[in-house]
Amino acid sequence: MEKIKVIQMGIGTVGQAATRSLVKKRGLDVVGALDLDKEKVGKDLGEVAGLGKKLGVIVTDDADSLFPETYADVVIHTVCVYLHEAYPQIIKPIQQGMNVISSSEALGNPYVSDPGLAAKLDKLAKKHGVTVLGSGLSPGFTSDYLILALTGVCSEVCKIRYARLSDVRRYLGGTVGRHFGLGLSPEEFKRGVEEGEIIGHIGFIESVQTVADRLGWQLDEIKRTMEPVHDHKGQFVSTKTVVQGIRDGEVKIELELEAFIDPKMETMDSITIEGIPPINMVIKPVIPGIEATANALVNAIPHVINAEPGIMTPGDLPLIFALENDLRMFLK
Amino acid sequence: MEKIKVIQMGIGTVGQAATRSLVKKRGLDVVGALDLDKEKVGKDLGEVAGLGKKLGVIVTDDADSLFPETYADVVIHTVCVYLHEAYPQIIKPIQQGMNVISSSEALGNPYVSDPGLAAKLDKLAKKHGVTVLGSGLSPGFTSDYLILALTGVCSEVCKIRYARLSDVRRYLGGTVGRHFGLGLSPEEFKRGVEEGEIIGHIGFIESVQTVADRLGWQLDEIKRTMEPVHDHKGQFVSTKTVVQGIRDGEVKIELELEAFIDPKMETMDSITIEGIPPINMVIKPVIPGIEATANALVNAIPHVINAEPGIMTPGDLPLIFALENDLRMFLK
């Protein structure tokens, strides 16, 4: 059987981590790489991804040439957050019959932010016989998939809470740092939010909907807050993003990310399920976001190839595990 | 669409817990119940399962009449540990075209204890177009399924360790208590092992094989030890069952259950994955064994109906979650 062919679309931090994961896999060939950054275009993907070796794949910025000329079974898309950004990018590979696995948070459940565009995407994917999955660490794992998996030993679930305490010092000064308004005073933070620069964690609304969909919970409302925590001296401590799924005035699902820059704070992912039986799970230290997101995308490859055409969410996945074996072993 | 019909086969502690879970489900009818215990035969299943209400299902001990006369989509089989015991029991419903979900530890991966009988079972299931799954808490969840799910965010896995610390005081004097030799002196324990009464936890060998199969790890050997822990005064503390999957002289997978009767000890399930990234997960207190086993069986129902005919192991499952919604929503 021929090897599975993959194109890496977007070679930022997640795309670089995905590339490092892809090259470890057996039964898989990376056949193309796309990025608009002039610093990366024309260079070898291995070099751009920090592999210290060439892969024989030259980074191009020309999607209009790449997709008709180079066929892949799967495109790993690690470019943007929102659906309206992702849509025009991923329709090109979809129209060429390629499956798409994306880290776009909105694609974690695209019906949430734009049901019309999601329906259009689903129709297009079905027309071309391909599957589109948005995944990663969150959405994709801790905030939806792992929660659902833990409920698998429950006879009843009353309430779900996920909290991530993450040390984001390494993102100070970068894009992620700006998204969380790290280190800012209360006034600067307020201005950043108003200007749309500070957005906090995106994707929890999608995860809440995915969990609610699978549990058959009809939510009345999904509420989101995003605010800074400052100590009594006015020093920035963290940015908290909280999303709550509410039914009959009761919080049924609560997802929280506290992104902090205090080296003394402890990192962790915790899931609490109030149900029969109750389950209290803690992962300590926190699962690293960039690497886990990249690995979740890569480990989904054979399962997305196997899946029915159309949009799938992390709640529709089969059991996903590390691809230590030749990927072709898992193709149906 | 008609409701999913289920027969409960075996109404011991796990079967009673399964019944309590089944009656909560929407889109499901319990249509039959089987047990050989004279105390239970002729009584209503609801009464036997401690529901405090009748279900209109009378417990019978006559499998030869029940299976041809009463059709079910799925039989929940909670009767025994070993494959040679389970086989003659489950072939009756299989021959009537019913899927089987069993708590039999050997059925968690039946190729481990008897590849010949497993192949025969697989052939029979395929002939009758039904699926046979062995599941529960372990095998079925913590010692295989959840381990694999956690590796889903790893690019590499080097070593896996699962440890369960379980307070088993409530089993003192019962079957489980005898299987673990609870409270015995070193001499009594030794005699119990020799006489085959004390067997420790069964199912870890099956789980090790399931994890290794999915990761594509060729193990050279699976080693099992089961021994008591006594304190310096010779007082019984716990029974430890340890199973190791070994490759090239290195322990790749280690599963351990410490069953203790000391009220001061803390219970927990922990999974440690040495990989990229490493993952350290703890569930505290321990997931209760009987209830979680029963719920894992029940929550698998629609997914087993959807599955291809033949034997499946927990490693082949899709994402399993609490069935809060009408079960028929999940049928393909």
XYZ file of C-alpha atoms in Angstrom:
664
model
C 0.000 0.000 0.000
C 1.240 3.493 -0.814
C 2.279 5.745 2.034
C -0.203 8.329 3.332
C 0.617 11.733 1.847
C 0.379 14.863 3.974
C 0.692 18.589 3.247
C 1.585 20.892 6.131
C -0.323 24.169 5.758
C 1.015 26.826 8.121
C 4.445 26.495 9.719
C 4.126 28.612 12.845
C 4.758 27.098 16.273
C 1.972 24.487 15.995
C 2.843 23.695 12.361
C 6.492 23.222 13.282
C 5.526 20.881 16.135
C 3.203 18.990 13.770
C 6.075 18.618 11.297
C 8.338 17.221 14.024
C 5.576 14.711 14.865
C 4.841 13.848 11.205
C 8.448 12.932 10.395
C 8.480 10.335 13.194
C 5.549 8.447 11.672
C 5.887 5.271 9.648
C 3.855 4.875 6.479
C 3.563 8.627 5.956
C 5.230 11.085 3.582
C 5.157 14.858 3.886
C 4.733 15.993 0.284
C 4.136 19.727 0.577
C 4.373 22.750 2.850
C 2.693 26.123 2.660
C 3.332 29.363 4.529
C 3.031 33.022 3.595
C 5.992 34.164 5.704
C 8.682 35.447 3.320
C 11.335 34.235 5.796
C 10.157 30.651 5.300
C 9.212 30.531 1.610
C 11.820 28.772 -0.553
C 13.450 27.040 2.414
C 13.265 23.331 3.221
C 10.452 22.389 5.632
C 12.885 20.445 7.832
C 14.971 23.553 8.291
C 11.938 25.779 9.042
C 10.584 23.238 11.557
C 13.917 23.072 13.364
C 14.567 19.425 12.512
C 18.227 20.019 11.717
C 17.816 18.055 8.488
C 16.234 18.570 5.096
C 13.018 16.825 4.148
C 13.194 17.584 0.437
C 10.015 19.651 0.738
C 10.335 23.334 -0.191
C 7.964 25.781 1.525
C 5.749 27.622 -0.952
C 3.350 30.526 -0.505
C 1.405 29.671 -3.642
C -1.692 27.714 -2.597
C -3.214 28.092 -6.062
C -0.349 26.089 -7.578
C 0.337 23.687 -4.697
C -3.107 22.160 -4.372
C -3.843 21.242 -7.944
C -0.231 20.100 -8.523
C 0.497 18.075 -5.386
C -1.953 15.479 -4.129
C -2.182 14.601 -0.434
C -4.559 12.387 1.536
C -4.592 14.876 4.398
C -3.782 18.535 4.915
C -2.719 19.563 8.418
C -3.982 23.145 8.694
C -2.416 25.233 11.481
C -2.953 28.805 10.408
C -5.723 30.671 12.205
C -8.374 30.734 14.924
C -11.658 31.721 13.254
C -13.901 30.009 10.732
C -14.158 32.947 8.326
C -10.345 32.933 8.097
C -10.028 29.156 7.774
C -12.809 28.666 5.239
C -11.186 30.277 2.161
C -7.905 28.546 3.015
C -9.202 24.998 3.385
C -11.659 24.974 0.489
C -8.708 24.725 -1.916
C -7.474 21.334 -0.673
C -11.069 20.145 -0.127
C -11.881 20.861 -3.770
C -8.911 18.681 -4.701
C -10.284 15.768 -2.657
C -8.049 16.157 0.371
C -9.148 15.609 3.985
C -8.413 18.500 6.361
C -7.372 18.337 10.018
C -7.164 21.810 11.483
C -6.072 23.492 14.701
C -8.509 26.337 14.003
C -10.397 26.582 17.275
C -13.638 27.507 15.521
C -13.415 24.329 13.434
C -13.555 22.348 16.707
C -17.312 22.761 16.274
C -17.921 25.144 13.355
C -21.703 25.140 13.817
C -21.204 27.292 16.927
C -19.751 30.446 15.403
C -21.353 30.308 11.944
C -23.955 27.575 11.312
C -24.505 28.770 7.745
C -20.853 28.668 6.766
C -20.449 25.337 8.603
C -23.347 23.840 6.619
C -21.747 25.117 3.400
C -18.426 23.572 4.416
C -20.083 20.279 5.295
C -21.807 20.183 1.920
C -18.573 20.944 0.093
C -16.683 18.256 2.024
C -19.387 15.691 1.243
C -19.402 16.686 -2.427
C -15.684 15.982 -2.625
C -15.834 12.888 -0.394
C -13.542 14.278 2.288
C -13.677 14.821 6.045
C -12.949 18.053 7.919
C -11.931 17.847 11.585
C -10.959 20.665 13.923
C -8.931 19.278 16.821
C -5.957 19.903 19.095
C -5.620 20.076 22.869
C -8.610 22.384 23.390
C -10.844 21.997 21.494
C -9.964 18.404 20.669
C -8.818 16.758 23.854
C -8.927 18.036 27.438
C -11.980 20.290 27.132
C -14.251 17.895 25.216
C -12.889 14.497 24.125
C -11.297 13.527 27.457
C -14.303 14.829 29.406
C -16.615 12.661 27.315
C -14.302 9.648 27.664
C -14.367 9.976 31.458
C -18.172 10.064 31.474
C -18.019 6.655 29.781
C -17.966 4.979 33.199
C -20.876 7.054 34.546
C -24.556 6.126 34.610
C -25.539 9.767 35.105
C -23.793 13.110 34.701
C -25.027 16.224 36.511
C -22.262 18.768 36.022
C -18.847 19.001 34.396
C -15.957 21.286 35.181
C -12.603 21.550 33.431
C -9.884 23.908 34.628
C -6.501 24.469 33.102
C -3.815 26.356 34.991
C -1.120 27.152 32.465
C 2.209 28.906 32.815
C 2.446 31.070 29.706
C 5.641 32.983 30.488
C 7.262 31.644 27.338
C 4.620 33.407 25.239
C 5.381 36.875 26.665
C 6.028 39.165 23.734
C 4.572 36.784 21.113
C 1.161 36.385 19.487
C -0.229 34.194 22.264
C 1.072 36.673 24.836
C -0.771 39.505 23.076
C -3.968 37.418 22.879
C -3.865 37.008 26.667
C -2.709 40.573 27.441
C 0.083 39.160 29.552
C 1.760 41.555 31.956
C -0.565 44.490 31.302
C -2.015 46.906 33.838
C -5.807 46.911 34.349
C -6.105 49.978 32.079
C -3.896 48.587 29.302
C -5.812 45.295 29.450
C -9.151 47.073 29.122
C -7.889 48.994 26.099
C -6.506 45.785 24.524
C -9.884 44.096 24.868
C -11.683 47.082 23.334
C -9.255 47.121 20.406
C -9.803 43.379 19.849
C -6.159 42.519 20.448
C -6.810 40.630 23.702
C -9.134 37.698 23.042
C -8.185 35.152 25.713
C -8.634 31.458 24.999
C -10.820 30.714 22.006
C -12.479 27.315 21.608
C -14.240 26.653 24.895
C -17.631 27.597 23.449
C -17.045 24.997 20.742
C -16.040 22.391 23.350
C -19.083 23.102 25.534
C -21.328 22.578 22.522
C -19.567 19.334 21.550
C -19.943 17.895 25.062
C -23.577 19.040 25.295
C -24.354 17.579 21.846
C -23.020 14.144 22.752
C -24.744 14.106 26.138
C -27.972 15.315 24.545
C -28.083 18.337 26.829
C -30.132 21.214 25.415
C -28.376 24.302 26.752
C -30.290 27.559 27.105
C -27.186 29.697 26.941
C -23.403 29.612 26.671
C -21.773 32.463 28.619
C -18.197 33.619 28.194
C -16.062 35.902 30.338
C -12.427 36.859 29.844
C -10.705 39.053 32.361
C -7.355 39.746 33.967
C -6.461 38.882 37.558
C -4.305 41.490 39.313
C -2.856 41.229 42.811
C -3.483 43.837 45.521
C -0.568 45.912 44.188
C -2.175 46.016 40.732
C 0.420 43.640 39.316
C -0.802 41.334 36.532
C -1.138 37.719 37.690
C -3.128 35.924 35.007
C -5.859 36.048 32.391
C -8.926 33.930 33.065
C -11.231 32.718 30.310
C -14.395 31.046 31.588
C -17.145 29.535 29.465
C -20.322 28.152 31.015
C -23.023 26.043 29.441
C -26.274 26.814 31.260
C -29.583 24.943 31.408
C -32.557 25.998 33.525
C -30.399 28.598 35.268
C -27.883 25.952 36.324
C -24.271 25.757 35.148
C -23.993 22.273 33.581
C -20.556 22.629 31.960
C -17.839 25.051 33.014
C -14.506 25.331 31.222
C -11.819 27.624 32.559
C -8.307 28.549 31.511
C -6.113 30.587 33.787
C -3.049 31.731 31.842
C -0.487 33.004 34.359
C 3.078 34.289 34.394
C 3.925 33.636 38.047
C 6.751 31.045 38.256
C 5.545 29.964 41.720
C 2.116 28.841 40.509
C 1.515 25.166 39.796
C 0.271 24.072 36.380
C -2.412 21.429 35.887
C -5.384 20.236 33.873
C -8.278 19.049 36.006
C -11.634 17.536 35.119
C -14.366 17.117 37.699
C -17.472 15.174 36.825
C -20.369 15.382 39.233
C -22.191 12.218 38.398
C -22.686 8.603 39.338
C -19.939 7.854 40.132
C -18.206 11.235 40.554
C -14.773 11.491 38.907
C -11.937 13.824 39.883
C -9.046 13.757 37.448
C -5.874 15.807 37.597
C -3.021 15.920 35.103
C -0.007 17.620 36.645
C 2.001 19.325 35.236
C -0.260 20.694 32.535
C -0.212 18.984 29.121
C 1.933 21.290 26.949
C -0.380 23.118 24.563
C 1.599 23.494 21.359
C 2.992 19.945 21.269
C -0.246 18.260 22.353
C -2.259 20.225 19.802
C 0.124 19.214 17.033
C 0.144 15.561 18.134
C -3.652 15.402 18.398
C -3.893 16.570 14.778
C -1.291 14.097 13.515
C -2.656 11.133 15.508
C -6.089 11.698 13.972
C -4.806 11.191 10.410
C -5.792 7.556 9.713
C -9.100 7.950 11.564
C -10.055 11.025 9.541
C -9.203 9.186 6.315
C -11.501 6.356 7.518
C -14.338 8.676 8.547
C -17.503 9.441 6.602
C -17.262 12.591 4.469
C -18.337 15.901 6.009
C -17.564 17.851 9.155
C -16.683 15.886 12.265
C -16.042 17.210 15.761
C -13.823 15.684 18.471
C -17.002 14.109 19.903
C -17.375 11.993 16.758
C -13.883 10.508 16.870
C -12.989 6.902 17.491
C -10.368 6.133 20.149
C -7.300 8.179 19.155
C -3.887 6.957 20.352
C -0.212 7.578 19.629
C 0.713 6.385 16.144
C 3.700 4.253 17.028
C 2.734 1.725 14.359
C 2.754 2.171 10.587
C -0.255 4.406 9.890
C -1.455 2.187 7.067
C -2.254 -0.514 9.655
C -5.224 1.595 10.723
C -6.782 2.265 7.347
C -10.043 0.471 6.716
C -37.686 3.551 15.682
C -38.211 0.660 18.104
C -36.438 0.766 21.450
C -33.184 -1.165 21.869
C -33.879 -4.478 23.610
C -31.483 -5.794 26.240
C -31.237 -9.045 28.196
C -29.342 -8.993 31.490
C -27.415 -12.274 31.879
C -26.068 -12.693 35.405
C -27.475 -10.658 38.293
C -24.608 -10.628 40.779
C -23.141 -7.335 42.009
C -22.066 -6.164 38.526
C -25.310 -7.361 36.910
C -27.360 -5.543 39.529
C -25.364 -2.341 38.939
C -25.816 -2.797 35.179
C -29.575 -3.151 35.699
C -29.655 0.061 37.746
C -27.835 1.806 34.883
C -30.003 0.224 32.150
C -33.286 1.405 33.648
C -32.087 5.024 33.571
C -31.552 4.904 29.805
C -33.960 6.354 27.274
C -34.785 4.354 24.161
C -33.960 1.047 25.825
C -36.086 -1.807 27.181
C -34.871 -4.618 29.409
C -36.700 -7.645 28.027
C -35.131 -10.564 29.862
C -33.001 -11.614 32.835
C -31.093 -14.794 33.509
C -29.455 -16.128 36.658
C -28.922 -19.609 38.080
C -29.275 -18.536 41.708
C -32.424 -20.213 43.103
C -32.916 -17.178 45.373
C -33.357 -14.966 42.316
C -35.205 -17.189 39.849
C -38.906 -16.355 39.558
C -38.495 -12.905 41.104
C -38.800 -9.583 39.279
C -35.455 -8.205 38.042
C -36.172 -4.813 39.630
C -36.525 -6.468 43.009
C -33.357 -8.572 42.583
C -31.367 -5.501 41.444
C -32.507 -3.489 44.465
C -34.470 -0.942 42.432
C -37.396 -0.925 44.835
C -39.781 -1.300 41.909
C -40.809 -4.026 39.506
C -39.654 -4.016 35.896
C -42.080 -6.675 34.664
C -39.141 -8.941 33.834
C -39.023 -12.260 35.669
C -35.611 -13.825 36.294
C -35.252 -17.233 34.663
C -32.542 -19.885 34.894
C -33.506 -21.465 31.600
C -31.147 -20.134 28.911
C -32.329 -22.767 26.443
C -35.850 -21.321 26.501
C -35.000 -17.628 27.006
C -32.776 -17.111 23.999
C -34.891 -18.596 21.277
C -38.085 -17.117 22.754
C -37.012 -13.574 23.612
C -35.135 -11.444 21.123
C -32.720 -8.729 22.245
C -30.311 -6.491 20.363
C -27.724 -6.822 23.110
C -27.012 -9.199 25.974
C -25.140 -7.756 28.955
C -23.172 -10.743 30.270
C -21.859 -10.402 33.830
C -21.279 -13.959 34.973
C -17.672 -15.115 35.029
C -13.992 -14.306 34.588
C -12.579 -16.861 32.154
C -13.127 -17.514 28.458
C -13.822 -21.239 28.793
C -16.638 -20.391 31.221
C -18.027 -17.525 29.144
C -17.915 -19.281 25.786
C -20.690 -21.864 26.281
C -22.869 -19.186 27.925
C -22.598 -16.528 25.236
C -22.848 -18.763 22.175
C -26.575 -19.163 22.858
C -27.477 -15.488 22.351
C -24.907 -15.167 19.556
C -26.595 -17.989 17.653
C -29.855 -16.043 17.971
C -28.252 -12.962 16.399
C -27.697 -10.973 19.590
C -24.656 -8.787 20.280
C -22.833 -9.538 23.542
C -21.137 -7.076 25.917
C -19.421 -8.922 28.721
C -17.580 -8.157 31.941
C -15.638 -11.404 31.574
C -12.058 -10.232 32.034
C -10.752 -12.789 29.542
C -13.112 -11.406 26.885
C -11.310 -8.052 27.262
C -8.889 -9.562 24.763
C -9.813 -13.232 24.291
C -6.872 -13.931 21.979
C -4.587 -13.742 25.029
C -5.820 -16.721 27.036
C -7.042 -18.954 24.208
C -6.354 -17.817 20.616
C -8.041 -20.935 19.216
C -11.285 -20.468 21.121
C -11.190 -16.713 20.399
C -10.888 -17.395 16.659
C -13.824 -19.809 16.899
C -15.861 -17.165 18.750
C -14.941 -14.497 16.206
C -16.023 -16.781 13.364
C -19.321 -17.577 15.075
C -20.037 -13.904 15.757
C -19.324 -13.016 12.130
C -21.520 -15.867 10.923
C -24.435 -14.494 12.914
C -23.616 -10.836 12.141
C -23.054 -9.823 15.762
C -20.314 -8.160 17.785
C -18.748 -9.462 20.999
C -17.037 -6.975 23.333
C -15.419 -7.614 26.701
C -15.241 -4.385 28.679
C -15.624 -2.837 32.112
C -13.297 -0.767 34.264
C -10.271 -3.028 33.825
C -10.082 -4.379 31.178
C -12.151 -1.802 29.355
C -11.257 1.587 30.732
C -8.442 2.589 33.102
C -5.939 -0.143 32.168
C -6.258 0.085 28.386
C -8.820 2.488 26.845
C -7.939 5.527 28.978
C -4.211 4.840 28.651
C -4.553 4.769 24.870
C -6.702 7.928 24.881
C -4.023 9.801 26.852
C -1.333 8.765 24.354
C -3.457 10.516 21.724
C -1.621 13.784 22.455
C 1.841 12.167 22.329
C 4.212 11.991 19.370
C 6.168 9.159 21.002
C 5.521 6.753 23.859
C 8.390 5.025 25.651
C 6.784 3.452 28.715
C 3.373 3.226 30.349
C 2.470 2.620 33.964
C -0.979 2.270 35.516
C -1.455 1.795 39.253
C -4.708 1.350 41.114
C -4.837 1.623 44.875
C -8.186 0.249 45.919
C -9.826 -0.076 49.293
C -11.505 -3.481 49.195
C -12.728 -3.723 52.786
C -16.307 -4.031 51.599
C -15.400 -7.286 49.813
C -14.083 -8.994 52.973
C -15.917 -12.290 53.287
C -17.274 -12.279 49.713
C -16.103 -13.762 46.418
C -13.826 -10.826 45.583
C -12.370 -10.985 49.085
C -11.543 -14.675 48.601
C -9.988 -13.964 45.175
C -7.632 -11.465 46.831
C -6.996 -13.543 50.002
C -7.896 -10.522 52.085
C -6.826 -10.613 55.716
C -4.901 -13.876 55.491
C -1.569 -14.702 57.105
C 1.411 -15.382 54.818
C 0.895 -19.151 55.252
C -2.867 -19.055 54.614
C -2.284 -16.884 51.543
C 0.285 -19.317 50.147
C -2.144 -22.222 50.617
C -4.968 -20.241 48.979
C -2.835 -19.581 45.914
C -1.847 -23.244 45.667
C -5.484 -24.305 45.901
C -6.445 -21.819 43.159
C -8.793 -19.878 45.430
C -6.649 -16.731 45.472
C -6.215 -15.398 41.945
C -5.738 -11.642 42.432
C -6.869 -9.251 39.693
C -7.541 -10.916 36.359
C -7.515 -8.919 33.144
C -4.258 -6.964 33.170
C -2.624 -9.395 30.732
C -5.506 -8.736 28.358
C -5.131 -4.958 28.827
C -1.362 -5.065 28.237
C -1.952 -6.922 24.977
C -4.658 -4.474 23.860
C -2.404 -1.464 24.487
C 0.570 -3.156 22.810
C -1.558 -4.146 19.806
C -2.774 -0.610 19.194
C 0.688 0.896 19.660
C 2.187 -1.774 17.413
C 4.572 -2.890 20.143
C 5.788 -6.469 19.709
C 6.240 -7.694 23.274
C 8.647 -10.540 23.995
C 6.926 -11.519 27.215
C 4.081 -10.633 29.566
C 4.991 -11.346 33.208
C 2.490 -11.572 36.042
C 3.034 -11.630 39.800
C 0.399 -11.716 42.522
C 1.450 -11.586 46.144
C 0.373 -10.370 49.560
C 1.950 -7.431 51.398
C 2.290 -7.948 55.151
C 3.567 -5.409 57.662
C 6.487 -6.075 60.032
C 4.096 -7.727 62.501
C 2.918 -10.190 59.836
C -0.448 -8.430 59.523
C -2.053 -8.515 56.090
C -1.975 -5.097 54.363
C -2.831 -5.716 50.750
C -2.652 -7.981 47.706
C -0.611 -6.723 44.781
C -1.174 -7.902 41.230
C 1.461 -6.681 38.785
C 1.578 -7.395 35.060
C 4.480 -6.251 32.898
C 4.761 -6.182 29.138
C 8.437 -6.576 28.272
C 10.364 -5.879 25.079
C 14.138 -6.278 24.696
C 14.468 -6.780 28.459
C 12.744 -3.467 29.142
C 9.375 -3.033 30.898
C 7.248 -1.127 28.354
C 3.856 -1.441 30.081
C 3.294 -2.042 33.790
C -0.162 -2.429 35.318
C -0.560 -2.772 39.056
C -3.464 -3.211 41.422
C -2.944 -2.954 45.142
C -6.100 -4.183 46.897
C -5.868 -3.091 50.536
C -7.986 -3.199 53.688
C -6.282 -0.391 55.636
C -8.784 2.463 56.182
C -5.898 4.962 56.452
C -4.610 4.300 52.921
C -5.607 6.626 50.085
C -7.305 5.244 46.994
C -6.458 6.349 43.455
C -6.042 5.406 39.828
C -2.886 6.794 38.239
C -1.535 6.625 34.714
C 1.991 7.705 33.881
C 3.078 7.948 30.286
C 6.757 8.408 29.632
C 6.654 9.950 26.209
C 6.712 13.190 24.287
C 5.134 14.937 26.103
C 5.074 12.957 29.376
C 1.640 12.706 31.030
C 0.911 12.149 34.716
C -2.743 11.572 35.435
C -4.338 10.849 38.796
C -7.967 10.082 39.566
C -8.612 10.412 43.293
C -10.496 8.769 44.914
C -10.399 5.589 42.871
C -13.157 5.014 40.292
C -15.515 2.520 41.986
C -15.021 -0.855 40.323
C -18.453 -2.447 40.308
C -20.400 0.646 39.194
C -17.844 1.755 36.607
C -17.659 -1.743 35.125
C -21.432 -1.905 34.812
C -21.632 1.597 33.301
C -18.855 0.905 30.787
C -20.830 -2.118 29.543
C -24.109 -0.228 29.292
C -22.580 2.884 27.674
C -21.073 0.694 24.946
C -24.484 -0.604 23.796
C -25.194 1.613 20.747
C -21.555 1.517 19.654
C -21.451 -2.287 19.768
C -24.684 -2.448 17.748
C -23.004 -0.145 15.187
C -19.742 -2.091 15.099
C -18.635 -4.586 12.458
C -19.440 -8.205 13.372
C -16.814 -10.218 15.251
C -14.744 -9.783 18.386
C -13.776 -6.257 19.360
C -11.540 -5.168 22.227
C -11.650 -1.872 24.163
C -8.864 -0.656 21.843
C -11.263 -0.849 18.878
C -14.004 1.272 20.442
C -15.133 4.695 19.311
C -15.378 7.448 21.914
C -17.657 6.077 24.650
C -19.539 8.576 26.826
C -22.426 8.610 29.296
C -25.709 7.816 27.562
C -27.748 10.754 28.783
C -29.501 10.993 25.434
C -31.934 8.512 23.878
C -29.741 5.598 22.776
C -31.377 5.446 19.357
C -29.769 8.818 18.548
C -26.435 7.022 18.271
C -27.442 4.182 15.975
C -26.034 4.424 12.465
